[in-house]
Amino acid sequence: KAGVTQTPRYLIKTRGQQVTLSCSPISGHRSVSWYQQTPGQGLQFLFEYFSETQRNKGNFPGRFSGRQFSNSRSEMNVSTLELGDSALYLCASSSHGASNTEAFFGQGTRLTVV
Amino acid sequence: GENVEQHPSTLSVQEGDSAVIKCTYSDSASNYFPWYKQELGKRPQLIIDIRSNVGEKKDQRIAVTLNKTAKHFSLHITETQPEDSAVYFCAASKNNDMRFGAGTRLTVKP
């Protein structure tokens, strides 16, 4: 069974640009969550999607948005990039909507904003 | 929303000693508490989890305890080995809204 796949692995963008990151969950998983990881800040929760609906949202500005498709693949978009958006973005999938299930992480997309 | 605090941020132990990492959470409705290990350059991976109806769980050298009244939970690693060196994250979750602590960098010295 293939794991969680994130593309691209690395990105370099300029301030003010926008970026779209992609996450393909494990086959059969319907929940996809996104996290921002920076040194010293741990894993900051962005949002969670289930069956194409955003169910949970963290405390990030509206520049951060996402969506989920009918095949459970998810995308995250960041508009008007700032230097502080440089981070490793991780997505995680879990098998269904209950909270008592393991989340499987992808390898992440490392975004550098210059 | 849920707030998870994790201590210590760094921990160094001698091989064979025990290591303890502690976390507190704010939302009493959280009912699932996983622990993840992240090795350098790799993705976080689940090492153990506990649900709110259980006070303690053990898996070989790893154990987790949960005190719902005090809203804190801890990870215990016994007989540490150099390969236990990594960053460990605790998390608290309700309805698939999973919030993580800031992480603990554990170093096991041979």
XYZ file of C-alpha atoms in Angstrom:
224
model
C 0.000 0.000 0.000
C 1.504 3.328 -1.021
C 2.059 5.879 1.728
C 1.110 9.523 1.821
C 2.657 11.360 -1.117
C 3.390 15.071 -1.199
C 4.508 17.041 -4.207
C 6.676 18.843 -4.861
C 9.344 17.986 -2.298
C 11.055 21.356 -2.564
C 9.947 24.794 -3.684
C 11.578 28.189 -3.857
C 9.269 31.165 -4.283
C 9.555 34.923 -4.142
C 7.716 37.146 -1.692
C 4.288 38.074 -2.983
C 3.894 34.987 -5.117
C 1.452 32.190 -4.447
C 2.062 28.476 -4.161
C 0.034 25.275 -4.333
C 1.086 22.091 -2.566
C -0.412 18.679 -3.188
C -1.076 15.703 -0.942
C -2.264 12.246 -1.983
C -3.454 10.242 1.024
C -3.203 6.529 1.581
C -5.778 4.735 -0.541
C -9.072 4.576 1.348
C -8.203 7.382 3.743
C -10.725 10.191 3.692
C -9.274 12.627 6.215
C -6.341 14.869 5.300
C -4.735 17.347 7.690
C -2.081 19.950 6.961
C 0.647 21.166 9.291
C 3.381 23.770 9.160
C 6.641 22.737 10.779
C 9.279 25.280 11.732
C 12.246 24.913 14.119
C 11.142 25.546 17.666
C 7.437 25.780 16.781
C 6.701 22.142 16.325
C 3.776 21.161 14.154
C 1.249 23.939 13.740
C -2.194 22.788 12.618
C -3.510 24.457 9.482
C -6.726 22.621 8.625
C -8.351 19.243 8.182
C -10.514 18.026 5.326
C -12.907 15.114 5.257
C -15.072 14.158 2.297
C -14.254 17.414 0.490
C -15.298 19.559 3.469
C -13.074 21.545 5.786
C -13.976 20.307 9.250
C -11.303 21.888 11.399
C -9.175 24.984 11.076
C -6.159 26.300 12.930
C -5.132 29.875 13.620
C -3.590 30.832 10.320
C -4.488 33.869 8.215
C -6.810 33.632 5.252
C -3.807 33.553 2.897
C -3.663 29.867 3.741
C -6.424 27.862 2.111
C -7.061 24.341 1.018
C -9.402 22.004 -0.686
C -10.064 18.312 -1.084
C -11.170 16.476 -4.163
C -13.562 13.576 -4.529
C -10.627 11.122 -4.627
C -9.488 12.518 -1.237
C -6.410 14.199 -2.698
C -5.889 17.581 -1.109
C -4.206 20.802 -2.082
C -3.024 23.678 0.041
C -2.596 27.164 -1.325
C -0.680 30.062 0.160
C -1.158 33.451 -1.458
C 0.945 36.608 -1.125
C 3.889 34.693 0.283
C 5.898 36.183 3.150
C 9.402 35.303 4.288
C 7.913 33.813 7.457
C 6.028 31.242 5.416
C 9.277 29.382 4.822
C 8.745 26.018 6.469
C 8.214 22.316 5.982
C 4.574 21.656 5.158
C 3.366 18.228 6.144
C 0.118 16.543 5.382
C -1.271 13.543 7.210
C -4.063 11.173 6.315
C -6.207 8.950 8.487
C -8.718 6.317 7.655
C -11.972 7.949 8.664
C -13.508 10.762 10.580
C -13.099 9.467 14.099
C -10.351 11.046 16.156
C -9.010 7.816 17.543
C -7.027 6.754 14.538
C -3.392 7.049 13.590
C -2.410 9.843 11.267
C 0.166 8.917 8.628
C 2.448 11.688 7.481
C 3.903 12.432 4.101
C 7.546 13.418 3.570
C 6.572 17.056 3.387
C 7.151 19.941 1.020
C 9.945 22.293 1.996
C 9.005 25.805 0.976
C 11.585 28.555 0.901
C 10.420 32.121 0.355
C 13.112 34.567 -0.753
C -8.832 25.750 20.393
C -6.733 23.069 22.007
C -3.356 24.096 23.388
C -0.689 21.469 24.039
C 2.422 22.241 26.035
C 5.396 19.892 26.047
C 8.426 19.721 28.340
C 11.350 19.588 28.240
C 12.326 20.989 24.868
C 15.628 19.113 24.989
C 16.628 16.038 26.942
C 19.977 14.287 27.077
C 20.409 10.902 28.757
C 23.028 8.190 28.948
C 22.362 4.966 27.111
C 20.427 2.623 29.362
C 18.823 5.400 31.405
C 15.133 6.292 31.278
C 13.645 9.331 29.584
C 10.384 11.054 30.486
C 8.563 13.672 28.417
C 5.513 15.458 29.753
C 2.605 17.180 28.032
C -0.438 19.115 29.191
C -3.546 19.932 27.201
C -6.292 22.483 27.680
C -9.454 21.017 26.132
C -11.106 18.417 28.352
C -12.990 17.109 25.298
C -9.780 15.783 23.737
C -9.956 12.017 23.733
C -6.979 10.716 21.765
C -3.334 11.258 22.651
C -0.679 9.975 20.232
C 3.078 10.297 20.416
C 5.163 10.699 17.290
C 8.883 10.241 16.724
C 10.622 12.226 14.031
C 14.166 11.314 13.057
C 16.313 13.847 11.286
C 15.073 14.457 7.759
C 12.217 12.000 8.075
C 8.481 12.176 8.547
C 6.871 11.872 12.003
C 5.807 8.333 12.820
C 3.458 7.093 15.505
C 5.158 5.207 18.322
C 2.324 4.828 20.812
C -1.094 6.278 21.506
C -3.634 6.273 24.305
C -7.337 6.937 24.423
C -9.159 8.830 27.131
C -10.764 5.726 28.618
C -7.348 4.259 29.458
C -4.897 5.449 32.108
C -1.756 3.663 30.964
C -0.438 1.756 27.980
C 2.843 -0.020 27.458
C 4.637 -1.353 24.402
C 8.006 -2.939 25.171
C 10.316 -0.111 26.328
C 7.743 2.622 25.750
C 4.855 3.532 28.019
C 2.377 6.360 28.140
C 0.290 7.527 31.093
C -2.751 9.780 31.028
C -4.265 11.796 33.861
C -7.555 13.170 32.564
C -8.337 15.089 35.722
C -5.085 17.011 35.584
C -5.086 17.036 31.771
C -1.584 15.788 31.383
C 0.059 12.777 29.809
C 3.603 11.492 29.711
C 5.885 9.331 27.601
C 8.325 7.024 29.341
C 11.187 5.332 27.517
C 13.205 2.806 29.494
C 16.631 1.356 28.697
C 17.268 4.049 26.124
C 19.399 3.281 23.097
C 21.238 5.603 20.684
C 18.602 4.888 18.028
C 15.993 6.468 20.331
C 17.633 9.827 19.565
C 15.029 11.904 17.716
C 12.431 14.616 18.218
C 9.304 13.407 20.001
C 5.932 15.119 19.652
C 2.881 14.651 21.796
C -0.569 15.486 20.481
C -4.127 15.823 21.721
C -7.047 15.242 19.403
C -10.807 15.508 19.309
C -12.930 14.964 16.209
C -9.787 14.643 14.102
C -8.575 18.095 15.129
C -5.096 17.077 16.281
C -2.818 19.616 17.941
C 0.825 18.976 18.659
C 3.254 20.058 21.294
C 6.432 21.895 20.298
C 8.539 18.741 20.493
C 11.336 17.335 22.632
C 14.760 16.666 21.172
C 16.035 13.521 22.881
C 19.706 12.682 22.663
C 20.919 9.327 23.949
C 24.658 9.315 24.535
C 26.467 5.989 24.114
